[in-house]
């Protein structure tokens, strides 16, 4: 495993002001619902590819040579905003779904709509739901 300190790179980057929802707000929404399912995207950040010309900024020199990542890792200051923007885009049309970066909360008032929302969520994760 390679651990990299990206503080210098983060200082030079342009801040991404994309809003991250507050966990308290998501909990407030969920409290009003009867049925809840919580999901966590496996490899959330690690599944997102870089634009080709951006990966060079995350390159690392190791004893074994230069490592240029092809996917987003931890440590970059833009990761959370980028992941939240992607999640909001994917789930924009789903009513009973709240997303906090790579954590998905499906909260519904009745069982039938909850099952329907779970089915729609699965479709979004396995196909293009937009």
mmCIF file of N, CA and C in Angstrom, residues 68-121:
data_model
loop_
_atom_site.group_PDB
_atom_site.id
_atom_site.type_symbol
_atom_site.label_atom_id
_atom_site.label_comp_id
_atom_site.label_asym_id
_atom_site.label_seq_id
_atom_site.Cartn_x
_atom_site.Cartn_y
_atom_site.Cartn_z
ATOM 1 N N UNK A 68 1.143 6.078 -11.454
ATOM 2 C CA UNK A 68 0.148 7.052 -11.889
ATOM 3 C C UNK A 68 -1.221 6.392 -11.740
ATOM 4 N N UNK A 69 -2.008 6.866 -10.768
ATOM 5 C CA UNK A 69 -3.313 6.231 -10.535
ATOM 6 C C UNK A 69 -4.296 6.527 -11.669
ATOM 7 N N UNK A 70 -5.213 5.616 -11.867
ATOM 8 C CA UNK A 70 -6.264 5.821 -12.866
ATOM 9 C C UNK A 70 -7.607 6.094 -12.211
ATOM 10 N N UNK A 71 -7.663 5.923 -10.889
ATOM 11 C CA UNK A 71 -8.906 6.133 -10.144
ATOM 12 C C UNK A 71 -8.653 7.038 -8.949
ATOM 13 N N UNK A 72 -9.701 7.684 -8.505
ATOM 14 C CA UNK A 72 -9.613 8.608 -7.383
ATOM 15 C C UNK A 72 -9.321 7.858 -6.093
ATOM 16 N N UNK A 73 -8.379 8.355 -5.332
ATOM 17 C CA UNK A 73 -8.059 7.754 -4.048
ATOM 18 C C UNK A 73 -8.386 8.724 -2.929
ATOM 19 N N UNK A 74 -8.009 8.382 -1.732
ATOM 20 C CA UNK A 74 -8.240 9.259 -0.587
ATOM 21 C C UNK A 74 -7.128 10.292 -0.494
ATOM 22 N N UNK A 75 -7.462 11.440 0.036
ATOM 23 C CA UNK A 75 -6.456 12.470 0.264
ATOM 24 C C UNK A 75 -6.611 13.698 -0.601
ATOM 25 N N UNK A 76 -7.172 13.534 -1.780
ATOM 26 C CA UNK A 76 -7.407 14.680 -2.638
ATOM 27 C C UNK A 76 -8.601 15.485 -2.128
ATOM 28 N N UNK A 77 -8.459 16.786 -2.024
ATOM 29 C CA UNK A 77 -9.517 17.610 -1.423
ATOM 30 C C UNK A 77 -10.793 17.671 -2.261
ATOM 31 N N UNK A 78 -10.708 17.342 -3.535
ATOM 32 C CA UNK A 78 -11.884 17.423 -4.400
ATOM 33 C C UNK A 78 -12.712 16.143 -4.416
ATOM 34 N N UNK A 79 -12.198 15.086 -3.817
ATOM 35 C CA UNK A 79 -12.876 13.787 -3.852
ATOM 36 C C UNK A 79 -14.298 13.793 -3.327
ATOM 37 N N UNK A 80 -14.535 14.291 -2.115
ATOM 38 C CA UNK A 80 -15.903 14.259 -1.584
ATOM 39 C C UNK A 80 -16.904 15.037 -2.441
ATOM 40 N N UNK A 81 -16.532 16.236 -2.890
ATOM 41 C CA UNK A 81 -17.445 17.037 -3.717
ATOM 42 C C UNK A 81 -17.702 16.358 -5.058
ATOM 43 N N UNK A 82 -16.670 15.760 -5.625
ATOM 44 C CA UNK A 82 -16.806 15.066 -6.909
ATOM 45 C C UNK A 82 -17.740 13.864 -6.763
ATOM 46 N N UNK A 83 -17.564 13.100 -5.684
ATOM 47 C CA UNK A 83 -18.408 11.930 -5.445
ATOM 48 C C UNK A 83 -19.849 12.345 -5.168
ATOM 49 N N UNK A 84 -20.042 13.409 -4.385
ATOM 50 C CA UNK A 84 -21.393 13.872 -4.083
ATOM 51 C C UNK A 84 -22.099 14.356 -5.352
ATOM 52 N N UNK A 85 -21.383 15.075 -6.199
ATOM 53 C CA UNK A 85 -21.961 15.560 -7.460
ATOM 54 C C UNK A 85 -22.409 14.381 -8.334
ATOM 55 N N UNK A 86 -21.566 13.371 -8.426
ATOM 56 C CA UNK A 86 -21.900 12.181 -9.214
ATOM 57 C C UNK A 86 -23.111 11.465 -8.620
ATOM 58 N N UNK A 87 -23.121 11.301 -7.296
ATOM 59 C CA UNK A 87 -24.241 10.625 -6.621
ATOM 60 C C UNK A 87 -25.541 11.398 -6.811
ATOM 61 N N UNK A 88 -25.480 12.715 -6.677
ATOM 62 C CA UNK A 88 -26.679 13.540 -6.863
ATOM 63 C C UNK A 88 -27.207 13.420 -8.292
ATOM 64 N N UNK A 89 -26.303 13.345 -9.246
ATOM 65 C CA UNK A 89 -26.710 13.195 -10.649
ATOM 66 C C UNK A 89 -27.404 11.851 -10.871
ATOM 67 N N UNK A 90 -26.801 10.802 -10.363
ATOM 68 C CA UNK A 90 -27.343 9.449 -10.567
ATOM 69 C C UNK A 90 -28.712 9.297 -9.910
ATOM 70 N N UNK A 91 -28.870 9.851 -8.709
ATOM 71 C CA UNK A 91 -30.094 9.635 -7.939
ATOM 72 C C UNK A 91 -31.077 10.808 -7.990
ATOM 73 N N UNK A 92 -30.887 11.730 -8.889
ATOM 74 C CA UNK A 92 -31.721 12.938 -8.942
ATOM 75 C C UNK A 92 -33.206 12.639 -9.092
ATOM 76 N N UNK A 93 -33.556 11.600 -9.801
ATOM 77 C CA UNK A 93 -34.962 11.306 -10.089
ATOM 78 C C UNK A 93 -35.625 10.376 -9.071
ATOM 79 N N UNK A 94 -34.902 9.930 -8.073
ATOM 80 C CA UNK A 94 -35.472 8.999 -7.097
ATOM 81 C C UNK A 94 -35.901 9.757 -5.843
ATOM 82 N N UNK A 95 -37.181 9.705 -5.559
ATOM 83 C CA UNK A 95 -37.766 10.482 -4.462
ATOM 84 C C UNK A 95 -37.350 10.036 -3.067
ATOM 85 N N UNK A 96 -37.375 8.758 -2.814
ATOM 86 C CA UNK A 96 -37.135 8.235 -1.460
ATOM 87 C C UNK A 96 -35.668 7.957 -1.166
ATOM 88 N N UNK A 97 -34.761 8.497 -1.984
ATOM 89 C CA UNK A 97 -33.345 8.202 -1.833
ATOM 90 C C UNK A 97 -32.575 9.463 -1.433
ATOM 91 N N UNK A 98 -31.797 9.349 -0.351
ATOM 92 C CA UNK A 98 -30.888 10.415 0.087
ATOM 93 C C UNK A 98 -29.476 9.856 -0.019
ATOM 94 N N UNK A 99 -28.550 10.652 -0.525
ATOM 95 C CA UNK A 99 -27.180 10.181 -0.678
ATOM 96 C C UNK A 99 -26.224 11.130 0.032
ATOM 97 N N UNK A 100 -25.342 10.546 0.833
ATOM 98 C CA UNK A 100 -24.273 11.296 1.484
ATOM 99 C C UNK A 100 -22.959 10.716 0.981
ATOM 100 N N UNK A 101 -22.381 11.349 0.010
ATOM 101 C CA UNK A 101 -21.146 10.955 -0.665
ATOM 102 C C UNK A 101 -21.299 9.550 -1.264
ATOM 103 N N UNK A 102 -20.947 8.493 -0.544
ATOM 104 C CA UNK A 102 -21.134 7.146 -1.098
ATOM 105 C C UNK A 102 -22.041 6.282 -0.225
ATOM 106 N N UNK A 103 -22.764 6.913 0.692
ATOM 107 C CA UNK A 103 -23.736 6.212 1.531
ATOM 108 C C UNK A 103 -25.138 6.534 1.033
ATOM 109 N N UNK A 104 -25.927 5.497 0.821
ATOM 110 C CA UNK A 104 -27.266 5.667 0.261
ATOM 111 C C UNK A 104 -28.292 5.291 1.320
ATOM 112 N N UNK A 105 -29.255 6.169 1.527
ATOM 113 C CA UNK A 105 -30.354 5.897 2.450
ATOM 114 C C UNK A 105 -31.643 5.905 1.652
ATOM 115 N N UNK A 106 -32.346 4.790 1.703
ATOM 116 C CA UNK A 106 -33.658 4.687 1.073
ATOM 117 C C UNK A 106 -34.667 4.653 2.207
ATOM 118 N N UNK A 107 -35.530 5.649 2.254
ATOM 119 C CA UNK A 107 -36.498 5.775 3.343
ATOM 120 C C UNK A 107 -37.884 6.023 2.754
ATOM 121 N N UNK A 108 -38.836 5.161 3.117
ATOM 122 C CA UNK A 108 -40.174 5.226 2.528
ATOM 123 C C UNK A 108 -41.238 5.144 3.610
ATOM 124 N N UNK A 109 -42.410 5.641 3.276
ATOM 125 C CA UNK A 109 -43.535 5.633 4.221
ATOM 126 C C UNK A 109 -44.287 4.312 4.228
ATOM 127 N N UNK A 110 -44.280 3.595 3.086
ATOM 128 C CA UNK A 110 -44.986 2.314 3.035
ATOM 129 C C UNK A 110 -44.118 1.253 2.358
ATOM 130 N N UNK A 111 -44.440 0.003 2.638
ATOM 131 C CA UNK A 111 -43.636 -1.130 2.191
ATOM 132 C C UNK A 111 -43.583 -1.238 0.671
ATOM 133 N N UNK A 112 -44.695 -1.014 0.005
ATOM 134 C CA UNK A 112 -44.745 -1.148 -1.453
ATOM 135 C C UNK A 112 -43.820 -0.134 -2.128
ATOM 136 N N UNK A 113 -43.892 1.112 -1.695
ATOM 137 C CA UNK A 113 -43.024 2.125 -2.308
ATOM 138 C C UNK A 113 -41.555 1.890 -1.927
ATOM 139 N N UNK A 114 -41.316 1.300 -0.758
ATOM 140 C CA UNK A 114 -39.943 1.002 -0.360
ATOM 141 C C UNK A 114 -39.336 -0.058 -1.283
ATOM 142 N N UNK A 115 -40.104 -1.104 -1.547
ATOM 143 C CA UNK A 115 -39.620 -2.141 -2.468
ATOM 144 C C UNK A 115 -39.393 -1.574 -3.864
ATOM 145 N N UNK A 116 -40.265 -0.691 -4.279
ATOM 146 C CA UNK A 116 -40.124 -0.038 -5.585
ATOM 147 C C UNK A 116 -38.848 0.812 -5.627
ATOM 148 N N UNK A 117 -38.593 1.557 -4.554
ATOM 149 C CA UNK A 117 -37.383 2.386 -4.489
ATOM 150 C C UNK A 117 -36.121 1.533 -4.466
ATOM 151 N N UNK A 118 -36.163 0.401 -3.763
ATOM 152 C CA UNK A 118 -35.018 -0.517 -3.758
ATOM 153 C C UNK A 118 -34.740 -1.049 -5.160
ATOM 154 N N UNK A 119 -35.802 -1.379 -5.871
ATOM 155 C CA UNK A 119 -35.663 -1.874 -7.241
ATOM 156 C C UNK A 119 -35.069 -0.797 -8.160
ATOM 157 N N UNK A 120 -35.547 0.438 -8.019
ATOM 158 C CA UNK A 120 -35.019 1.546 -8.825
ATOM 159 C C UNK A 120 -33.549 1.803 -8.487
ATOM 160 N N UNK A 121 -33.203 1.701 -7.205
ATOM 161 C CA UNK A 121 -31.813 1.886 -6.793
ATOM 162 C C UNK A 121 -30.919 0.835 -7.432
#
